Coordinates of C-alpha atoms in Angstrom, one line a residue:
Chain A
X1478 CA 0.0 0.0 0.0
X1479 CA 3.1 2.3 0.0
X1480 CA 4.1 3.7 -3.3
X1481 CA 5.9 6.3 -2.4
X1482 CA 8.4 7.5 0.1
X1483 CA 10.0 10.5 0.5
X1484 CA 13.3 10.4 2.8
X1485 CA 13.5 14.1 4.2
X1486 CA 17.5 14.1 4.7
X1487 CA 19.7 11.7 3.4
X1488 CA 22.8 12.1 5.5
X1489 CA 23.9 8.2 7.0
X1490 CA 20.4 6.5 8.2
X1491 CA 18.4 8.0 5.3
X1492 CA 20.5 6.8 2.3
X1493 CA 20.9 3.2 4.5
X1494 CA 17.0 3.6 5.0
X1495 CA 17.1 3.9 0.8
X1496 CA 19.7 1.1 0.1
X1497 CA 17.9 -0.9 2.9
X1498 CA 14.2 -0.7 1.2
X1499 CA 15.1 -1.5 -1.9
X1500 CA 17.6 -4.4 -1.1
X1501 CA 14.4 -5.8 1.4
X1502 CA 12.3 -5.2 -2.0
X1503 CA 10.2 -2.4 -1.5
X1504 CA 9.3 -1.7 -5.6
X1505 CA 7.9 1.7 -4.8
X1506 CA 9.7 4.8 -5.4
X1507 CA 11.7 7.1 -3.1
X1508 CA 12.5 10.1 -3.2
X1509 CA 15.2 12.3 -1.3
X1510 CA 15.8 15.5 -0.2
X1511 CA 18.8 17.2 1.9
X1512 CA 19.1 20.5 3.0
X1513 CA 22.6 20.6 1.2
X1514 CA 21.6 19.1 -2.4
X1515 CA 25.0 17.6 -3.1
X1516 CA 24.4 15.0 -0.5
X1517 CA 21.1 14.2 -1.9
X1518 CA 23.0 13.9 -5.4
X1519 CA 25.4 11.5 -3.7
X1520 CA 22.2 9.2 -2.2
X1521 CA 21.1 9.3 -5.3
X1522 CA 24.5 8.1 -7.1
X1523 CA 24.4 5.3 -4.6
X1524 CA 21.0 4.2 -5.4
X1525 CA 19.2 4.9 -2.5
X1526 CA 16.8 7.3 -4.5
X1527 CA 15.0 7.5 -7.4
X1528 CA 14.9 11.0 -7.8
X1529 CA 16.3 14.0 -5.6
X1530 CA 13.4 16.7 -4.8
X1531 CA 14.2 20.4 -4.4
X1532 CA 11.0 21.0 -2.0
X1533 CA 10.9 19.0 1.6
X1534 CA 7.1 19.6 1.6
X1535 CA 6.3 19.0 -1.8
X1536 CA 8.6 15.6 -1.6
X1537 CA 6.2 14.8 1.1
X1538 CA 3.0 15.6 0.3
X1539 CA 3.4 13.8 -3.0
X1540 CA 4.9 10.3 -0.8
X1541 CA 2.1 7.8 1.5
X1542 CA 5.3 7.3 4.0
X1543 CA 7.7 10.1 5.0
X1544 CA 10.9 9.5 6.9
X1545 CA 12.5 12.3 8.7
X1546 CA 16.0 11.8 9.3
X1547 CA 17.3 14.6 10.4
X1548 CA 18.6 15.7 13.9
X1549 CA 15.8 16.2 16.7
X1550 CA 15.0 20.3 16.7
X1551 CA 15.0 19.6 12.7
X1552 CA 12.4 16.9 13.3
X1553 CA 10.7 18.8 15.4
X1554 CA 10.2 21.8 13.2
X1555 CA 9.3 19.5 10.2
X1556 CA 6.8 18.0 12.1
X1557 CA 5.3 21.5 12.6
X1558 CA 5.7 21.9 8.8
X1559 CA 4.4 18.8 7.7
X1560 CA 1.2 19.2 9.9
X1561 CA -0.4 21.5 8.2
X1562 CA 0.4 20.4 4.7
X1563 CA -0.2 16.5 5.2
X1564 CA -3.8 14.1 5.7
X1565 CA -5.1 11.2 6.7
X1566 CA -3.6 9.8 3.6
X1567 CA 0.1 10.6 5.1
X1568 CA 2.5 8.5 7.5
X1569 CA 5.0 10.4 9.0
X1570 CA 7.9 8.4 11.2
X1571 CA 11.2 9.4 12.3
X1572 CA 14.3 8.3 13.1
X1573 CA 15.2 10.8 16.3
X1574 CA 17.4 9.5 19.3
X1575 CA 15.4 10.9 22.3
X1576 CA 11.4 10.3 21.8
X1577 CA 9.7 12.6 24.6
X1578 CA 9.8 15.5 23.2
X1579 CA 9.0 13.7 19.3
X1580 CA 5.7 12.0 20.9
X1581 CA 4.7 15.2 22.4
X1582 CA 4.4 16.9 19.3
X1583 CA 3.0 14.1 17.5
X1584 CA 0.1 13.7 20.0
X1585 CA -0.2 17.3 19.5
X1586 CA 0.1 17.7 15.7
X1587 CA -0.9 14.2 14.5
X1588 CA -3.0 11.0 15.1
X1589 CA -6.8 12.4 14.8
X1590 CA -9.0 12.1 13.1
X1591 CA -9.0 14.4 9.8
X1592 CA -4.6 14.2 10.4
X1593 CA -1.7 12.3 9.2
X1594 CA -0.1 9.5 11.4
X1595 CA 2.9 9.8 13.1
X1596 CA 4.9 7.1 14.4
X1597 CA 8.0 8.2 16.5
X1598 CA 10.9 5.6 15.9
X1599 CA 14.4 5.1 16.8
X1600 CA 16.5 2.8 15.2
X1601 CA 19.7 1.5 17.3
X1602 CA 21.9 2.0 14.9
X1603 CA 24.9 4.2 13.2
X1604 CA 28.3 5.1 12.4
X1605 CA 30.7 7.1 14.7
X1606 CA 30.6 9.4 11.2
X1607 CA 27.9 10.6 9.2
X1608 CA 27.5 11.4 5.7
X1609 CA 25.5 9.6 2.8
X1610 CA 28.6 8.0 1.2
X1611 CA 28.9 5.8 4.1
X1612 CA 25.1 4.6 3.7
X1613 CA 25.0 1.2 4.0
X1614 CA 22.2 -1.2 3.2
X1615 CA 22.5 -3.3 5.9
X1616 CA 23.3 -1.0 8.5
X1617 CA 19.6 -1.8 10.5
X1618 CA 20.5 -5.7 10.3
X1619 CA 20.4 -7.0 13.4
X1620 CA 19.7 -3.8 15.0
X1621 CA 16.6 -3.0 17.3
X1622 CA 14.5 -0.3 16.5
X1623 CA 12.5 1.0 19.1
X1624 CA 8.9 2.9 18.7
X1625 CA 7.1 4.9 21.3
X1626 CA 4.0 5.3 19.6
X1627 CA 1.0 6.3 21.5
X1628 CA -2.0 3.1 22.2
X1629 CA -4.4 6.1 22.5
X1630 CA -3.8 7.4 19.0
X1631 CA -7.3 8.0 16.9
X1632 CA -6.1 6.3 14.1
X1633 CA -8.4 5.7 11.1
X1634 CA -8.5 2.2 9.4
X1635 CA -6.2 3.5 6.6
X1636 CA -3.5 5.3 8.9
X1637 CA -3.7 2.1 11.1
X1638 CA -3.1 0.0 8.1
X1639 CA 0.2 2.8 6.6
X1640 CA 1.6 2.4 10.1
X1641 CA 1.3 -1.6 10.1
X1642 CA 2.8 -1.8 6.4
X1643 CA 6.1 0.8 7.8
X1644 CA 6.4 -1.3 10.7
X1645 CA 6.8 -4.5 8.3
X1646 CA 8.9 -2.6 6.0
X1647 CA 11.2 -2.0 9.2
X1648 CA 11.2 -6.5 9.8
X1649 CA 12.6 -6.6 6.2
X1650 CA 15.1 -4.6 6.8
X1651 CA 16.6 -6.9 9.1
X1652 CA 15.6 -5.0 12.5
X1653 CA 13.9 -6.2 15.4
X1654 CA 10.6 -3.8 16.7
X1655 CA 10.6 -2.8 20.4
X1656 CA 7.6 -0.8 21.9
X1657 CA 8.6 1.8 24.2
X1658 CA 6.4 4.2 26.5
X1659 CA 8.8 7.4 25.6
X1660 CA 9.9 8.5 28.6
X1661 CA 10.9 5.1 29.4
X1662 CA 12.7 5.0 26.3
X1663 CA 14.9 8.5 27.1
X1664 CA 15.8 7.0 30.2
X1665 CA 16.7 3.7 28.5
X1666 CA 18.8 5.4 25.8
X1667 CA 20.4 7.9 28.6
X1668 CA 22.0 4.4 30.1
X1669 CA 22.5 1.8 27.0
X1670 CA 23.2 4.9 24.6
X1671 CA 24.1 8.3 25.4
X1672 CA 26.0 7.7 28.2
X1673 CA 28.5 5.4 26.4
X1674 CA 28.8 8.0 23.9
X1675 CA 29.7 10.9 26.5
X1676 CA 32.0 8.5 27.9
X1677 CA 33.8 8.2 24.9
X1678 CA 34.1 11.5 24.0
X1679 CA 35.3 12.7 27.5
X1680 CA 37.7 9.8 27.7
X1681 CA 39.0 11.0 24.3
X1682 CA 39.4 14.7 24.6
X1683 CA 41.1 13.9 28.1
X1684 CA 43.8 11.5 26.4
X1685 CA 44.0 14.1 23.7
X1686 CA 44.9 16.1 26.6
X1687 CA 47.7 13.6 28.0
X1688 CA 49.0 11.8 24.7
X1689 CA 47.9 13.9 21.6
X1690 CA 51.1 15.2 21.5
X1691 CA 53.0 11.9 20.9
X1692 CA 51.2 10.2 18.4
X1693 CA 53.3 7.1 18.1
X1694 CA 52.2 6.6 21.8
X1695 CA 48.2 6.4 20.6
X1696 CA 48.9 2.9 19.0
X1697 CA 50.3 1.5 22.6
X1698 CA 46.6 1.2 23.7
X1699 CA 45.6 -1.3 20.9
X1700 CA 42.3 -2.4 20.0
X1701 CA 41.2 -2.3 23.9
X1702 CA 41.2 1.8 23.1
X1703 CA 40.5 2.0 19.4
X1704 CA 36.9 0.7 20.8
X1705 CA 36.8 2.0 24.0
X1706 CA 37.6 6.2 22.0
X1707 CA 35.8 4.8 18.6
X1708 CA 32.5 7.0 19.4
X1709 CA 34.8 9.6 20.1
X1710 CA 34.3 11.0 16.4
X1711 CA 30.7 11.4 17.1
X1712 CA 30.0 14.9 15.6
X1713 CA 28.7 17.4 18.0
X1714 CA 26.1 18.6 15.0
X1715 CA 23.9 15.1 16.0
X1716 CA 24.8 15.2 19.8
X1717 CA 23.7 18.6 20.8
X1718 CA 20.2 17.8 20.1
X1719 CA 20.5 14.7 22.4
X1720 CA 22.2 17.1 25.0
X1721 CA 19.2 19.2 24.7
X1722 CA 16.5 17.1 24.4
X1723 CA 17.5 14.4 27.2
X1724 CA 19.4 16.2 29.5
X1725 CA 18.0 15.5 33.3
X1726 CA 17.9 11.4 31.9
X1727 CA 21.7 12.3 30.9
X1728 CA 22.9 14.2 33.6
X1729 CA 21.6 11.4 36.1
X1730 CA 23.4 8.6 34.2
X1731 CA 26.5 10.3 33.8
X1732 CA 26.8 11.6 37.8
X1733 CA 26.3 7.6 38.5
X1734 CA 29.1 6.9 36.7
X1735 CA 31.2 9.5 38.1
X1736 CA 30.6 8.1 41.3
X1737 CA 31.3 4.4 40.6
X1738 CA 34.5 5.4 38.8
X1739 CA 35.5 7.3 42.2
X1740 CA 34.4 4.0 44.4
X1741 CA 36.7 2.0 42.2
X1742 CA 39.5 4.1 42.4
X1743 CA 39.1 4.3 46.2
X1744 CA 39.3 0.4 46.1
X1745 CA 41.8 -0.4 43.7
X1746 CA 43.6 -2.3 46.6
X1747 CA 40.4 -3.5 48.5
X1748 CA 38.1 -7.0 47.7
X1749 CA 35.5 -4.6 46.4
X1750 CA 37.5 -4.5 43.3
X1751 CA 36.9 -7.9 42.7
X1752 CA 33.4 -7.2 43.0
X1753 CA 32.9 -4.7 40.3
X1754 CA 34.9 -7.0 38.5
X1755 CA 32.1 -9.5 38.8
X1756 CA 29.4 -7.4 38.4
X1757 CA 30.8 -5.9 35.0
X1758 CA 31.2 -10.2 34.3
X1759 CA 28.2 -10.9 34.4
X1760 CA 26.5 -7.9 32.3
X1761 CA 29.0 -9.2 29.7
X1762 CA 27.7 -12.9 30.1
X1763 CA 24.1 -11.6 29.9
X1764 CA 25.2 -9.9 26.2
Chain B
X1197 CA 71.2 -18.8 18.9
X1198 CA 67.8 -19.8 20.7
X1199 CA 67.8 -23.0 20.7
X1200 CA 64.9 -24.1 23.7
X1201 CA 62.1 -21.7 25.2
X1202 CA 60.3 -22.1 28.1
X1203 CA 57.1 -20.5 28.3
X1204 CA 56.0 -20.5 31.9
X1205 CA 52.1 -19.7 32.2
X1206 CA 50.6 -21.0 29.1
X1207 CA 47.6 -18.8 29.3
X1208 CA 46.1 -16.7 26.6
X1209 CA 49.7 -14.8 25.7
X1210 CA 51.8 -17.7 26.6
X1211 CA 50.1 -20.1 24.2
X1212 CA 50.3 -17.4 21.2
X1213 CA 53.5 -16.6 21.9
X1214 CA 54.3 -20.2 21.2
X1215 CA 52.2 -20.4 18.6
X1216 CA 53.5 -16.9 17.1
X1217 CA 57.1 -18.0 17.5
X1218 CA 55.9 -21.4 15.3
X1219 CA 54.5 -19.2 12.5
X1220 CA 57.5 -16.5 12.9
X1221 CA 60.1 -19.8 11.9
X1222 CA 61.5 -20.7 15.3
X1223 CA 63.1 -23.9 14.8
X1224 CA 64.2 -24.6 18.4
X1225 CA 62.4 -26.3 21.1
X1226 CA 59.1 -24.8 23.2
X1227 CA 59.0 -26.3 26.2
X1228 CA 55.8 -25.6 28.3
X1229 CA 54.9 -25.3 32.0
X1230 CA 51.9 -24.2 33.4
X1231 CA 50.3 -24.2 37.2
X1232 CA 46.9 -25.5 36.0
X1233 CA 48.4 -29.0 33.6
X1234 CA 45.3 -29.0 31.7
X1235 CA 46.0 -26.0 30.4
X1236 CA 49.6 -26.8 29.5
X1237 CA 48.2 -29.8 27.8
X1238 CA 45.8 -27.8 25.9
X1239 CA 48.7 -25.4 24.6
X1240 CA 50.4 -28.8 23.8
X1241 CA 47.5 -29.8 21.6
X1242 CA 47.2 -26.8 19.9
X1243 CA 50.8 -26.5 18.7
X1244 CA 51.9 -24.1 20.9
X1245 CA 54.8 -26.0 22.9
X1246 CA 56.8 -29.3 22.3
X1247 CA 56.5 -30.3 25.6
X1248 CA 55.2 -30.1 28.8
X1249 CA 57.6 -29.8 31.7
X1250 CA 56.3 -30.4 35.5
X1251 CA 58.7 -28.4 36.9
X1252 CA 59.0 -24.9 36.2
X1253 CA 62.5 -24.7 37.3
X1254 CA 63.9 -27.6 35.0
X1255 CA 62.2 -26.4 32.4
X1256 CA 63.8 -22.7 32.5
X1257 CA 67.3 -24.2 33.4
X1258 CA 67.4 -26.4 30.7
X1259 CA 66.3 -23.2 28.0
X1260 CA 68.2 -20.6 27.1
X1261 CA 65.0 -18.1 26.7
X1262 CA 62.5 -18.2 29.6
X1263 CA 59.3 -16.3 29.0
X1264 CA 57.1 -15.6 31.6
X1265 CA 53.7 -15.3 30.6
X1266 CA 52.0 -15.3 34.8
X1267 CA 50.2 -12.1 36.5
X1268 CA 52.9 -9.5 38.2
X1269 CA 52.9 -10.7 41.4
X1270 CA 53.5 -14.5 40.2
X1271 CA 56.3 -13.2 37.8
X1272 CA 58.3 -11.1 40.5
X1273 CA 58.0 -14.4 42.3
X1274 CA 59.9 -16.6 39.6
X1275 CA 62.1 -13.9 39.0
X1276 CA 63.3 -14.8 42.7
X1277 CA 63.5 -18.0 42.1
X1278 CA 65.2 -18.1 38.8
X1279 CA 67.4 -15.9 39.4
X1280 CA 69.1 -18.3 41.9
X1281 CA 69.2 -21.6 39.3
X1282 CA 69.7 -19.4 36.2
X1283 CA 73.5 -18.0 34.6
X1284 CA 74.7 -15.9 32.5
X1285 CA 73.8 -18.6 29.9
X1286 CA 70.2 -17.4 29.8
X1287 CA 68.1 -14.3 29.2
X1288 CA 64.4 -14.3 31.4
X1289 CA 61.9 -12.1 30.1
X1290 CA 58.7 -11.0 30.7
X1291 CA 54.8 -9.7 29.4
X1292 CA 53.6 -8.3 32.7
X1293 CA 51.4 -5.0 31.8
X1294 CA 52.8 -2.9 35.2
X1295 CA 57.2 -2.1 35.0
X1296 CA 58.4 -0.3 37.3
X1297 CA 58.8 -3.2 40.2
X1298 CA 59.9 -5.8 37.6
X1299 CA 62.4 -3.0 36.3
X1300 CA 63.4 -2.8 40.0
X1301 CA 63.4 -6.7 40.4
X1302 CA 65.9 -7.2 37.8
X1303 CA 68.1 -4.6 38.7
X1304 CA 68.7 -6.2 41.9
X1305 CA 68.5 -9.6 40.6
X1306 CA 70.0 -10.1 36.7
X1307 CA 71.5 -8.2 34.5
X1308 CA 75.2 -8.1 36.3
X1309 CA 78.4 -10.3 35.5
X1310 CA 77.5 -14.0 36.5
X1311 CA 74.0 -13.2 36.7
X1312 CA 71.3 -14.5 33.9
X1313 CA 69.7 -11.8 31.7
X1314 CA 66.5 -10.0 32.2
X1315 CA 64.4 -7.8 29.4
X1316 CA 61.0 -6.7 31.0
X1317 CA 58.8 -6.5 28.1
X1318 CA 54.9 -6.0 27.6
X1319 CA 53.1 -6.5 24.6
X1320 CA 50.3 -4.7 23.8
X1321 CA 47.6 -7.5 23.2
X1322 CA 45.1 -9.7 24.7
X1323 CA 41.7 -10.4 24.8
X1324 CA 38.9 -9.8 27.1
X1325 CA 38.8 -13.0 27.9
X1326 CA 41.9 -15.5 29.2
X1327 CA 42.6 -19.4 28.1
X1328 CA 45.0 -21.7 26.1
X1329 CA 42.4 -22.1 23.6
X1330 CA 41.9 -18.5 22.4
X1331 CA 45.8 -18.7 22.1
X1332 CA 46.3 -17.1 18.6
X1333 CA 49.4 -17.0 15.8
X1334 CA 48.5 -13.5 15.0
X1335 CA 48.0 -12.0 18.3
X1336 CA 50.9 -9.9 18.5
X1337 CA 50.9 -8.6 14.9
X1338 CA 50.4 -5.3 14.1
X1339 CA 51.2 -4.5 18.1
X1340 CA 53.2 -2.5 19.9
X1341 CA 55.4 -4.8 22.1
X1342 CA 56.8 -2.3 25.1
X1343 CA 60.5 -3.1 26.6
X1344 CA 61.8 -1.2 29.7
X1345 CA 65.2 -2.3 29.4
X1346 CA 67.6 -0.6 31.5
X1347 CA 70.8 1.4 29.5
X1348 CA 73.0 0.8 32.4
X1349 CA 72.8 -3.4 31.9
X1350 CA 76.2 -5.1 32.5
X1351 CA 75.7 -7.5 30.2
X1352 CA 78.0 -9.9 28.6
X1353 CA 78.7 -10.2 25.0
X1354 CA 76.3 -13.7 25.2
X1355 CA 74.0 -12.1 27.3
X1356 CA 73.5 -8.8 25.1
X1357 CA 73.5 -11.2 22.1
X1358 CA 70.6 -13.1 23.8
X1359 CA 68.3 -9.7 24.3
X1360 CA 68.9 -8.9 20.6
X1361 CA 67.9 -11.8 19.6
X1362 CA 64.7 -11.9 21.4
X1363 CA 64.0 -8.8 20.5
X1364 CA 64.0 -10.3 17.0
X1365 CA 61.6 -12.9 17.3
X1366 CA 59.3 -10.4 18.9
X1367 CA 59.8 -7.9 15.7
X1368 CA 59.3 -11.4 13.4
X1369 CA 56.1 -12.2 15.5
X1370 CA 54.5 -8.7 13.8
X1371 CA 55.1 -6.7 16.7
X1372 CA 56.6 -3.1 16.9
X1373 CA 58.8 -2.4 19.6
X1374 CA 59.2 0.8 21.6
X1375 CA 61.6 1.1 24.4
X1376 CA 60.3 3.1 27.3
X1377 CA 61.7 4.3 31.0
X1378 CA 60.2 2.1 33.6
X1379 CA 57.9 4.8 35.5
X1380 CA 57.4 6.4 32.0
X1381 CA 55.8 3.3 31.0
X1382 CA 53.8 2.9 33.9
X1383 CA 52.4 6.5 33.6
X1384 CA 51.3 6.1 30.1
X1385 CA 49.8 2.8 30.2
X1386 CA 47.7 4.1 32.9
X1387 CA 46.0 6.3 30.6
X1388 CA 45.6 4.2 27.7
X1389 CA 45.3 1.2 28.8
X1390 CA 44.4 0.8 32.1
X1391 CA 42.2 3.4 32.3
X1392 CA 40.0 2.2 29.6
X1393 CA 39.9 -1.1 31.3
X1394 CA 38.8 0.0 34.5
X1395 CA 36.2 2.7 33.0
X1396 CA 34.5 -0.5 31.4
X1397 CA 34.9 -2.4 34.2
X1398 CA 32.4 0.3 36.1
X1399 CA 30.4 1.1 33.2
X1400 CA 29.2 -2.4 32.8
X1401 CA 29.1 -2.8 36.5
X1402 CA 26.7 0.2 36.4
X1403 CA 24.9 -1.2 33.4
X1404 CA 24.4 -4.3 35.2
X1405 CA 22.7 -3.3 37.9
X1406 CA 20.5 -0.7 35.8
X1407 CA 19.5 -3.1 33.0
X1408 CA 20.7 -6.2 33.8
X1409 CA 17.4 -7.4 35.3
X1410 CA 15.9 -7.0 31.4
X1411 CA 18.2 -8.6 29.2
X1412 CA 16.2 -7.9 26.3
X1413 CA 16.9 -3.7 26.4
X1414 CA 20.9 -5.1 26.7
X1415 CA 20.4 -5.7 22.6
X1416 CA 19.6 -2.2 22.1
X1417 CA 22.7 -1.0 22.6
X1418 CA 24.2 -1.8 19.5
X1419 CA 28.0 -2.1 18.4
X1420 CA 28.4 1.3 20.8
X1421 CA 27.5 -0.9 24.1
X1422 CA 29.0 -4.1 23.0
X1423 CA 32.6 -2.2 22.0
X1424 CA 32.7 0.0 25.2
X1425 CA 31.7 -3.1 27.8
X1426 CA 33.7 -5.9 25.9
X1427 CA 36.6 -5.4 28.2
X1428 CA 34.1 -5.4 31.2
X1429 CA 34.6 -9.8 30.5
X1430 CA 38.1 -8.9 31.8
X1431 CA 39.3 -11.4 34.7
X1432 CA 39.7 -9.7 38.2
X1433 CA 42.9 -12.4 38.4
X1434 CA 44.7 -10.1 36.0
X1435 CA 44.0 -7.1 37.3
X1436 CA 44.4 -7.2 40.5
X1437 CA 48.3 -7.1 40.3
X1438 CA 47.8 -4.2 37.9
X1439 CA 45.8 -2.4 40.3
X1440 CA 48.3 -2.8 43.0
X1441 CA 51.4 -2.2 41.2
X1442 CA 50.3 0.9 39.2
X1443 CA 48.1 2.0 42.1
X1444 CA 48.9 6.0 42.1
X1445 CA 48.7 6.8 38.3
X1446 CA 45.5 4.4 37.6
X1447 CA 44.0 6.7 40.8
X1448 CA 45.4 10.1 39.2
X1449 CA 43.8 8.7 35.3
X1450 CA 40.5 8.0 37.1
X1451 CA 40.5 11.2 39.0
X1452 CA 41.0 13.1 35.9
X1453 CA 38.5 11.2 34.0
X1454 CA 35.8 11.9 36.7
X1455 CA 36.7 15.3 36.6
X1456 CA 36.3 15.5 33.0
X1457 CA 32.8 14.0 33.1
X1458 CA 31.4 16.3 35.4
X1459 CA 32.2 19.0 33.4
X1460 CA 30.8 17.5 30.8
X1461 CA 27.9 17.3 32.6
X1462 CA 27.4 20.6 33.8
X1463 CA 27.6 21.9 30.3
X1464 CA 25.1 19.7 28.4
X1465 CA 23.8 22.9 27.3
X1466 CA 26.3 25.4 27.1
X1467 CA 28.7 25.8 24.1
X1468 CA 31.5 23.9 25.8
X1469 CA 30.0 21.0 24.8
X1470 CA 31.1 21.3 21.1
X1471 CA 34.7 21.7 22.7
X1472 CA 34.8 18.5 23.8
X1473 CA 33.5 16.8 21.0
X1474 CA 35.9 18.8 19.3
X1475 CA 38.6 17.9 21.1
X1476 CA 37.5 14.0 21.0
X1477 CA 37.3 14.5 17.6
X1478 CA 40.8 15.8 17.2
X1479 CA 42.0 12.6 18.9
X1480 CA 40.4 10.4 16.8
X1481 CA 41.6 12.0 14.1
X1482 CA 45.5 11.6 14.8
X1483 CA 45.0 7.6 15.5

């Protein structure tokens, strides 16, 4: 029942979310647009489009399904866009990385009756680096992809059934589908998501601080480091938003982990090493 | 000029030294002893040794390299030991991951006229997990293998002849090697190495109790989570020597990197944010 697609910003996940469609058989077309039109040209190239479209809202409006890849106050101000220009004949979804503030606006903007859908998703999945020419049609495989949509939504039978057919189109791309409440889901992604990343990033600009001055030194750590400061390329451009929009949920998991890192180095000598030890063990056997 | 190894400890590095010395062309004999036999035998089945010796001592007398391959605090024990069974027919080296006390060890115990050799060395390799059977050819290539060799040696010609040629077999087991000052060493593997360890050591130890009661939300992660816990699998066995023999600059790296977090914190919203990412960024960069 989807013909059409229109991927509003094809950076990494919407040129994978291109590549992915089409190599899970989705016969439709798609069609791209990017704020900066060379990287819509270079989605295209790839074959994650059939055509590049010079208007967001017209690329929409034309499209059943539209996916909005783009960081969170982007999606946020789209959805404000798209409301007014969009029916009952639309699905809207998204790709953002916090969801409270995303179902908010949907339950305010979308999901009655005379208004397009909107499904809030998140799929757990990326690069340390953005960019379309790293677009990747198997970047969802294995991955989970959360939604936090809303059970009270006033749906009608034909936004019901566009929200279904996404949700599908998500299986075939090799993900597995995780209902969320959203705030549950911020606080989730606060602990299994964005505090690994600010861990990496301060953990790199600190050794920047120590080592970057003797590069022939960074290769000592070995692969123990190239994975522990990997997410330290993250670019701030996608991370601010996540700052912003999940920042109490943040804040929380990073002051916990400030405190276990100062109970561990207060025991380094004690038998309550060896118990973090085999605490961190067995999160690693439950993997 | 090697003509018989003895590789004491035939754990994880032990066994792929052996096994790294096969594919590297060493003719000579590796002879094998280990606390646990089983796992001697099991290096013996996997081609990493010739032979199994019971007695540690025999083995390293009758060898003209001795490798010990045991935690710190069981290698500063042999080192004793040896020292009084071994001559200035032998060279006794080492891959404990602290330096300074095993720099001091053999300054008081090798290294002089009559006395065996000893080159403290530490690669740069391992796995989160320990074993004979993950023992592994290529381990060690593409590495960094540390030595904290004293200048001030008094080493005969046979002796000195002995480090070099070591040092040779390590080069043609794929390592690189970079000599280092004893505290020097200590002081920088703090930060990259044993800092990161310990950081996923408490991060998964903090995961563990947040999530680990729903092993399902553990999957959505992704390749972030899995890369910065993997080292959280790491034995306590190992690291407890580490902890105690590296206790002040593992507490100084820790401090620093709680420090650094709590900034980080307190300016999830403020533009110092993009500074650190920038700064993460720039680290990333120059590996």
């Amino acid at each position: 029942m989807i013909g059409r697609i229109a991927i509003l910003g094809t950076g990494l996940l919407g040129t994978s979310a291109g590549l992915a469609l089409r190599a899970a058989g989705f016969k439709g077309a798609i069609a791209g647009w990017n704020r900066s039109p060379e990287e819509a040209q270079t989605a295209l190239k790839m074959g994650a489009l059939d055509v590049v479209e010079a208007d967001a809202l017209q690329a929409a409006r034309e499209s059943q399904v539209v996916l909005l890849c783009v960081p969170i106050y982007a999606t946020l101000d789209y959805m404000e866009k798209l409301s007014g220009v969009l029916g009952p004949e639309h699905l809207v979804t998204d790709v953002g990385s916090t969801k409270l503030q995303i179902s908010q606006a949907a339950a305010r903007l979308y999901n009655r009756p005379d208004c397009a859908a909107f499904l809030p998703g998140h799929p757990m999945a990326g690069k340390e680096r953005g960019g379309a020419v790293l677009g990747d049609a198997a970047l969802f495989r294995g991955a989970v992809w959360l939604f936090t949509d809303d059970p009270e939504c006033e749906r009608s039978p034909h936004s019901a059934a566009l929200v279904r057919a996404w949700r599908e189109w998500v299986v075939a791309m090799g993900s597995k589908t995780i209902d969320l409440d959203p705030a549950r889901h911020d606080e989730l992604v606060a602990w299994v998501s964005h505090l690994p990343q600010f861990v990496a990033t301060a953990l790199s600009a600190l050794l920047e601080e120590q080592v970057g001055d003797a590069p022939e030194l960074k290769d000592v750590g070995g692969r123990g480091l190239r994975e522990m400061t990997r997410l330290g390329a993250s670019p701030y451009s996608m991370w601010r938003d996540i700052a912003y929009t999940n920042t109490e949920a943040v804040q929380a998991a990073l002051h916990a982990l400030e405190q276990r890192l100062a109970h561990l180095r207060e025991n380094l000598r004690t038998p309550e090493l060896r118990d973090e030890f085999e605490r961190a063990n067995r999160f690693r056997r439950g993997q």
